Amino acid sequence: METLQKQNNELTTASFQVKTLETTVKTKFSQKLENIGLFPFKPTEIEILQINLGKLCNQVCEHCHVDAGPDRTEIMTKEVLQQCLEAAKNQSITTIDLTGGAPEMNPNFRWFVSELSQLGKKVIVRSNLTILTYKNYLDIPQFYKDNSVTVISSMPCYTKDNVDNQRGNGVFERSIQALQRLNELGYGKEGTGLELNLVYNPGGASLPPEQMALEGDYKRELKELFNIEFNNLYTITNLPISRFLDFLLKEEKYEKYMDKLIDSFNPVAAKEVMCRNTISVGWDGKLFDCDFNQMLELGVASSSQNIADFDNEQLKNRNIILGQHCYGCTAGAGSSCQGSLA
Ligand code: SF4
Ligand code: SF4
């Protein structure tokens, strides 16, 4: 008990140091954007609605920035889903990107995806793959095919140990099963139009390697070892928030990691970060500049703050809320939900 108290005290001290550093870094990030003529930071267009269907998940991954897991009760209701559908009809929106938790675990998931696909928009589901191997979800791969859903899935390595260390025991094996099932249906195969993309994020406090080269390694290894094919690999930088921040603090790597992100600031990536063409919708309908600002509860700086009163013009004119975590999007080749940027 005493040890736990000591750990808590240490974490509180470390959190305080992070807060102090945040204030300094925040100014520097704005300054960096000002230096390249990008401050105040504005959207270019609102093309993507990224919707968090809830924090419920069958996994508890080490670096999850949503803090998702089987015990989470936050789930988007049908009423809020209806409001998302209305907003999705907006002409400028071309893509609906569904995330979670495991989005499939929302009880209205199938209904919602069917409605979206009838709107003629591109529908992306960020699936953790393992959920597709459980009894109540075995129909989902076929359902994805029937609704022309693009599937994007985390696969932090092509080896069992690395995947299971980061995402939990048994995740690798189930992920391979799910990928093989998707391949059987035509996903990831040339000429089918059924897109299957994988996501890599580093296991520790480092930046991802070059995307194209890593994609080549993944394609070779997954084909040789498991006869698996996919379309693209997206490399993503771990942002210093939620569980990954806890990990950095515990390992006393926070400052070094932040220095690395700051030193690797890339102006080309800064122009392309996802908050410039995306609006993120929280499970309760609140609007955010991105998934990360959502987890930090930094709501949009606009009079349109909820999906119920979605106003494209108001949102297009807002200033994007920035913080120290933004350096994660602009470091090196940059990072977004669609992989590297530059
Ligand atoms: S599968 Fe995704 S949402 Fe679920 S715990 Fe892992 S990272 Fe988080
Ligand atoms: S963390 Fe969010 S707000 Fe900051 S640059 Fe990245 S996408 Fe934009």
Coordinates of C-alpha atoms and ligand atoms in Angstrom, one line a residue:
M1 CA 0.0 0.0 0.0
E2 CA 2.9 2.3 1.0
T3 CA 4.6 1.5 -2.3
L4 CA 1.4 2.3 -4.3
Q5 CA 1.1 5.7 -2.4
K6 CA 4.8 6.4 -3.3
Q7 CA 4.2 5.6 -6.9
N8 CA 1.1 7.8 -7.0
N9 CA 3.1 10.7 -5.4
E10 CA 5.8 10.2 -8.0
L11 CA 3.3 10.2 -10.8
T12 CA 1.7 13.4 -9.5
T13 CA 5.1 15.1 -9.4
A14 CA 5.9 13.9 -12.9
S15 CA 2.5 15.1 -14.2
F16 CA 3.2 18.5 -12.7
Q17 CA 6.5 18.6 -14.5
V18 CA 4.7 17.7 -17.7
K19 CA 2.2 20.5 -17.2
T20 CA 5.0 23.0 -16.7
L21 CA 6.8 21.8 -19.8
E22 CA 3.5 21.9 -21.8
T23 CA 3.1 25.6 -21.2
T24 CA 6.6 26.3 -22.6
V25 CA 6.3 23.9 -25.5
K26 CA 2.8 25.2 -26.4
T27 CA 4.3 28.7 -27.0
K28 CA 7.1 27.2 -29.1
F29 CA 4.7 25.2 -31.3
S30 CA 2.6 28.3 -32.1
Q31 CA 5.8 30.1 -32.7
K32 CA 7.0 27.5 -35.1
L33 CA 3.7 27.8 -37.0
E34 CA 3.9 31.5 -37.0
N35 CA 7.4 31.3 -38.5
I36 CA 6.1 29.4 -41.5
G37 CA 3.0 31.7 -41.9
L38 CA 0.5 29.1 -40.5
F39 CA -0.7 30.9 -37.3
P40 CA -3.5 31.2 -36.3
F41 CA -3.9 27.7 -37.5
K42 CA -7.0 27.2 -39.7
P43 CA -8.7 24.3 -41.5
T44 CA -8.5 24.2 -45.3
E45 CA -11.8 22.3 -45.7
I46 CA -14.0 19.9 -43.8
E47 CA -13.9 16.7 -45.8
I48 CA -13.7 13.9 -43.2
L49 CA -16.0 13.2 -40.3
Q50 CA -14.2 11.0 -37.8
I51 CA -16.7 9.5 -35.4
N52 CA -15.8 7.7 -32.2
L53 CA -18.6 5.1 -31.6
G54 CA -17.5 4.5 -28.1
K55 CA -14.7 3.5 -25.8
L56 CA -15.7 -0.1 -25.4
C57 CA -13.1 -2.5 -26.7
N58 CA -12.2 -6.2 -26.4
Q59 CA -8.5 -5.2 -26.0
V60 CA -6.4 -3.1 -23.6
C61 CA -3.4 -2.1 -25.7
E62 CA -0.4 -0.5 -24.0
H63 CA -0.3 2.6 -26.1
C64 CA -4.0 3.2 -26.6
H65 CA -4.7 6.9 -26.6
V66 CA -8.4 6.4 -26.0
D67 CA -7.9 4.4 -22.8
A68 CA -10.3 1.9 -24.3
G69 CA -11.1 -1.5 -22.8
P70 CA -13.9 -4.0 -21.9
D71 CA -14.9 -2.0 -18.8
R72 CA -15.7 1.3 -20.6
T73 CA -19.3 2.2 -20.7
E74 CA -19.2 5.3 -23.0
I75 CA -21.1 4.3 -26.2
M76 CA -22.6 6.6 -28.9
T77 CA -26.4 6.4 -28.7
K78 CA -28.7 6.0 -31.7
E79 CA -29.9 9.6 -31.3
V80 CA -26.3 10.9 -31.7
L81 CA -25.7 8.5 -34.6
Q82 CA -28.8 10.0 -36.3
Q83 CA -27.3 13.5 -35.8
C84 CA -24.0 12.2 -37.4
L85 CA -26.0 10.9 -40.4
E86 CA -27.5 14.4 -40.9
A87 CA -24.1 16.0 -40.7
A88 CA -22.6 13.4 -43.1
K89 CA -25.1 14.6 -45.8
N90 CA -23.1 17.9 -45.9
Q91 CA -21.7 18.2 -49.5
S92 CA -18.1 19.0 -48.5
I93 CA -17.9 15.7 -46.5
T94 CA -16.5 12.9 -48.7
T95 CA -15.4 10.4 -46.0
I96 CA -16.8 9.0 -42.8
D97 CA -14.1 7.4 -40.6
L98 CA -15.4 5.2 -37.8
T99 CA -13.3 4.6 -34.8
G100 CA -13.5 3.5 -31.1
G101 CA -12.8 1.4 -29.0
A102 CA -13.8 -1.3 -31.2
P103 CA -16.5 0.4 -33.4
E104 CA -18.1 -2.9 -34.1
M105 CA -19.1 -3.3 -30.5
N106 CA -21.6 -0.4 -30.7
P107 CA -25.0 -2.1 -30.8
N108 CA -26.2 0.1 -33.7
F109 CA -23.0 -0.4 -35.7
R110 CA -24.5 -2.4 -38.6
W111 CA -27.5 -0.1 -39.0
F112 CA -25.3 3.0 -39.0
V113 CA -22.8 1.6 -41.6
S114 CA -25.7 0.6 -43.9
E115 CA -27.2 4.1 -43.7
L116 CA -23.8 5.7 -44.3
S117 CA -23.1 3.5 -47.3
Q118 CA -26.4 4.5 -48.8
L119 CA -25.3 8.1 -48.7
G120 CA -22.6 7.3 -51.3
K121 CA -19.7 8.5 -49.0
K122 CA -16.5 6.6 -48.5
V123 CA -16.8 4.7 -45.2
I124 CA -13.7 3.7 -43.3
V125 CA -13.8 1.4 -40.2
R126 CA -10.8 1.3 -37.9
S127 CA -11.1 -2.3 -36.9
N128 CA -8.7 -3.9 -34.4
L129 CA -9.1 -7.2 -36.3
T130 CA -9.4 -9.5 -33.3
I131 CA -13.0 -8.5 -32.8
L132 CA -13.8 -10.1 -36.2
T133 CA -12.8 -13.6 -34.8
Y134 CA -15.4 -13.6 -32.0
K135 CA -18.7 -15.5 -32.4
N136 CA -21.0 -12.4 -32.5
Y137 CA -18.9 -10.7 -35.1
L138 CA -18.0 -13.4 -37.6
D139 CA -20.5 -12.0 -40.2
I140 CA -18.8 -8.6 -40.2
P141 CA -16.1 -9.2 -42.9
Q142 CA -18.9 -10.1 -45.4
F143 CA -20.9 -7.1 -44.1
Y144 CA -17.9 -4.9 -44.8
K145 CA -17.6 -6.2 -48.4
D146 CA -21.4 -5.8 -49.0
N147 CA -21.1 -2.1 -47.9
S148 CA -17.8 -1.4 -49.7
V149 CA -16.2 -0.4 -46.4
T150 CA -12.5 0.4 -46.3
V151 CA -10.8 -1.4 -43.4
I152 CA -7.8 0.1 -41.6
S153 CA -6.2 -2.0 -38.8
S154 CA -3.4 -1.7 -36.4
M155 CA -0.6 -4.3 -36.9
P156 CA 2.5 -3.0 -35.1
C157 CA 4.7 -5.8 -36.4
Y158 CA 4.7 -9.0 -38.5
T159 CA 6.1 -11.0 -35.6
K160 CA 4.0 -12.5 -32.8
D161 CA 6.1 -11.3 -29.8
N162 CA 6.1 -7.6 -30.8
V163 CA 2.4 -7.6 -31.5
D164 CA 1.4 -9.5 -28.3
N165 CA 3.7 -7.4 -26.2
Q166 CA 2.0 -4.2 -27.3
R167 CA -1.5 -5.3 -27.8
G168 CA -2.0 -8.3 -25.5
N169 CA -1.6 -12.1 -25.5
G170 CA -3.2 -13.9 -28.4
V171 CA -3.8 -10.7 -30.5
F172 CA -1.3 -11.7 -33.2
E173 CA -2.9 -15.0 -33.9
R174 CA -6.4 -13.6 -34.0
S175 CA -5.2 -10.7 -36.2
I176 CA -3.7 -13.2 -38.7
Q177 CA -7.0 -15.2 -38.8
A178 CA -9.0 -12.0 -39.5
L179 CA -6.6 -10.8 -42.2
Q180 CA -6.8 -14.2 -43.9
R181 CA -10.6 -14.0 -43.8
L182 CA -10.6 -10.5 -45.3
N183 CA -8.2 -11.7 -48.0
E184 CA -10.6 -14.6 -48.8
L185 CA -13.3 -12.1 -49.5
G186 CA -11.0 -10.1 -51.8
Y187 CA -9.8 -7.4 -49.3
G188 CA -6.3 -6.3 -50.1
K189 CA -6.3 -7.9 -53.5
E190 CA -5.6 -6.0 -56.7
G191 CA -8.6 -5.2 -58.8
T192 CA -11.3 -5.9 -56.2
G193 CA -11.6 -2.3 -55.0
L194 CA -11.8 -3.7 -51.4
E195 CA -9.2 -1.7 -49.5
L196 CA -7.3 -3.2 -46.5
N197 CA -4.7 -0.9 -44.9
L198 CA -2.5 -1.7 -41.9
V199 CA -1.1 0.7 -39.3
Y200 CA 2.3 0.6 -37.7
N201 CA 3.2 2.5 -34.5
P202 CA 6.6 2.2 -32.7
G203 CA 6.7 0.0 -29.6
G204 CA 8.8 2.5 -27.7
A205 CA 9.8 6.1 -27.5
S206 CA 11.0 6.5 -31.1
L207 CA 9.8 7.9 -34.4
P208 CA 8.5 5.4 -37.0
P209 CA 10.8 4.3 -39.8
E210 CA 10.3 5.4 -43.4
Q211 CA 6.8 4.3 -44.5
M212 CA 7.5 3.0 -48.0
A213 CA 10.5 0.9 -46.9
L214 CA 8.6 -0.6 -43.9
E215 CA 5.6 -1.3 -46.2
G216 CA 7.9 -3.4 -48.4
D217 CA 9.1 -5.4 -45.4
Y218 CA 5.5 -6.0 -44.2
K219 CA 4.3 -7.1 -47.6
R220 CA 7.2 -9.5 -48.1
E221 CA 7.0 -11.1 -44.6
L222 CA 3.2 -11.4 -44.3
K223 CA 3.0 -12.9 -47.8
E224 CA 5.8 -15.4 -47.2
L225 CA 4.7 -16.4 -43.7
F226 CA 0.9 -16.3 -43.8
N227 CA 0.0 -15.7 -47.5
I228 CA -1.5 -12.3 -46.5
E229 CA -1.9 -9.3 -48.8
F230 CA -2.9 -5.7 -48.1
N231 CA -2.9 -2.4 -49.8
N232 CA -1.0 0.2 -47.8
L233 CA 0.9 0.5 -44.6
Y234 CA 0.5 3.7 -42.6
T235 CA 3.2 4.6 -40.1
I236 CA 1.9 6.6 -37.1
T237 CA 3.8 8.4 -34.3
N238 CA 2.8 7.8 -30.7
L239 CA 1.5 11.0 -29.3
P240 CA 2.5 11.8 -25.7
I241 CA -1.0 11.5 -24.2
S242 CA -3.0 8.9 -22.3
R243 CA -1.5 5.4 -21.8
F244 CA 1.6 6.3 -23.9
L245 CA 2.2 9.4 -21.7
D246 CA 2.0 7.1 -18.6
F247 CA 4.5 4.8 -20.2
L248 CA 6.9 7.7 -20.9
L249 CA 6.6 9.0 -17.4
K250 CA 7.1 5.6 -15.9
E251 CA 10.2 5.0 -18.0
E252 CA 11.4 8.6 -17.3
K253 CA 11.5 9.1 -21.1
Y254 CA 9.1 12.0 -21.4
E255 CA 11.5 14.9 -21.8
K256 CA 13.8 13.0 -24.2
Y257 CA 10.9 12.0 -26.3
M258 CA 9.5 15.6 -26.5
D259 CA 12.9 16.9 -27.4
K260 CA 13.0 14.4 -30.3
L261 CA 9.6 15.5 -31.5
I262 CA 10.5 19.2 -31.3
D263 CA 13.8 18.7 -33.0
S264 CA 12.2 16.8 -35.8
F265 CA 9.5 19.5 -36.6
N266 CA 8.8 19.4 -40.3
P267 CA 7.0 22.4 -41.8
V268 CA 5.8 20.4 -44.8
A269 CA 4.0 18.0 -42.5
A270 CA 2.6 20.9 -40.5
K271 CA 0.7 22.1 -43.6
E272 CA -0.9 18.6 -44.0
V273 CA -1.9 17.6 -40.5
M274 CA -5.3 15.9 -40.3
C275 CA -7.1 18.6 -38.2
R276 CA -7.0 20.8 -41.3
N277 CA -9.6 18.7 -43.2
T278 CA -11.2 16.6 -40.4
I279 CA -13.7 17.0 -37.6
S280 CA -13.7 14.5 -34.8
V281 CA -16.9 13.6 -33.1
G282 CA -16.9 12.2 -29.6
W283 CA -19.1 9.3 -28.4
D284 CA -21.4 11.9 -26.8
G285 CA -21.6 14.1 -29.9
K286 CA -19.1 16.8 -28.9
L287 CA -16.8 18.1 -31.6
F288 CA -13.0 18.3 -31.6
D289 CA -10.2 19.2 -33.9
C290 CA -8.9 15.7 -33.8
D291 CA -9.0 12.4 -31.9
F292 CA -6.1 13.5 -29.7
N293 CA -7.8 16.8 -28.7
Q294 CA -10.9 14.7 -28.0
M295 CA -9.0 12.6 -25.5
L296 CA -7.6 15.7 -23.9
E297 CA -11.1 17.2 -23.8
L298 CA -10.1 20.2 -25.8
G299 CA -13.4 21.1 -27.6
V300 CA -13.4 23.0 -30.9
A301 CA -13.2 26.8 -30.7
S302 CA -16.4 27.4 -32.5
S303 CA -20.1 28.2 -31.7
S304 CA -20.8 24.8 -33.4
Q305 CA -19.6 22.6 -30.6
N306 CA -21.9 19.5 -31.0
I307 CA -22.8 17.3 -33.9
A308 CA -26.5 18.3 -33.2
D309 CA -25.7 21.8 -34.4
F310 CA -23.0 21.0 -37.0
D311 CA -22.3 24.1 -39.1
N312 CA -19.8 23.6 -41.8
E313 CA -19.0 27.3 -42.4
Q314 CA -18.6 28.1 -38.7
L315 CA -16.2 25.1 -38.2
K316 CA -14.2 26.0 -41.3
N317 CA -13.5 29.4 -39.9
R318 CA -12.4 28.2 -36.4
N319 CA -8.8 28.4 -35.0
I320 CA -7.5 24.9 -34.3
I321 CA -6.6 24.3 -30.6
L322 CA -2.9 23.4 -30.3
G323 CA -0.9 21.8 -27.5
Q324 CA 2.5 20.1 -26.9
H325 CA 1.1 16.8 -28.3
C326 CA 0.8 18.5 -31.8
Y327 CA 4.6 18.0 -32.2
G328 CA 3.7 14.3 -32.6
C329 CA 1.9 15.1 -35.9
T330 CA 4.7 17.3 -37.3
A331 CA 7.8 15.3 -36.4
G332 CA 9.9 13.7 -39.2
A333 CA 7.7 12.6 -42.1
G334 CA 4.6 13.7 -40.1
S335 CA 1.8 11.5 -38.8
S336 CA -1.9 11.3 -39.3
C337 CA -4.7 8.7 -39.4
Q338 CA -3.6 8.1 -43.0
G339 CA 0.0 7.6 -42.1
S340 CA 3.0 9.9 -42.9
L341 CA 2.4 13.3 -44.5
A342 CA 5.6 14.4 -46.1
Ligands
SF4_1 S1 -7.7 -2.1 -30.0 FE1 -7.5 0.1 -30.4 S2 -9.1 1.0 -29.2 FE2 -8.9 -1.1 -28.4 S3 -7.4 -0.9 -26.7 FE3 -6.2 -1.3 -28.6 S4 -5.6 0.7 -29.4 FE4 -7.3 1.0 -27.9
SF4_2 S1 -2.6 16.8 -32.4 FE1 -4.6 17.3 -33.4 S2 -4.7 19.5 -33.3 FE2 -2.6 19.0 -33.0 S3 -1.6 19.1 -35.0 FE3 -2.2 16.9 -34.6 S4 -4.2 16.8 -35.6 FE4 -3.8 19.0 -35.3

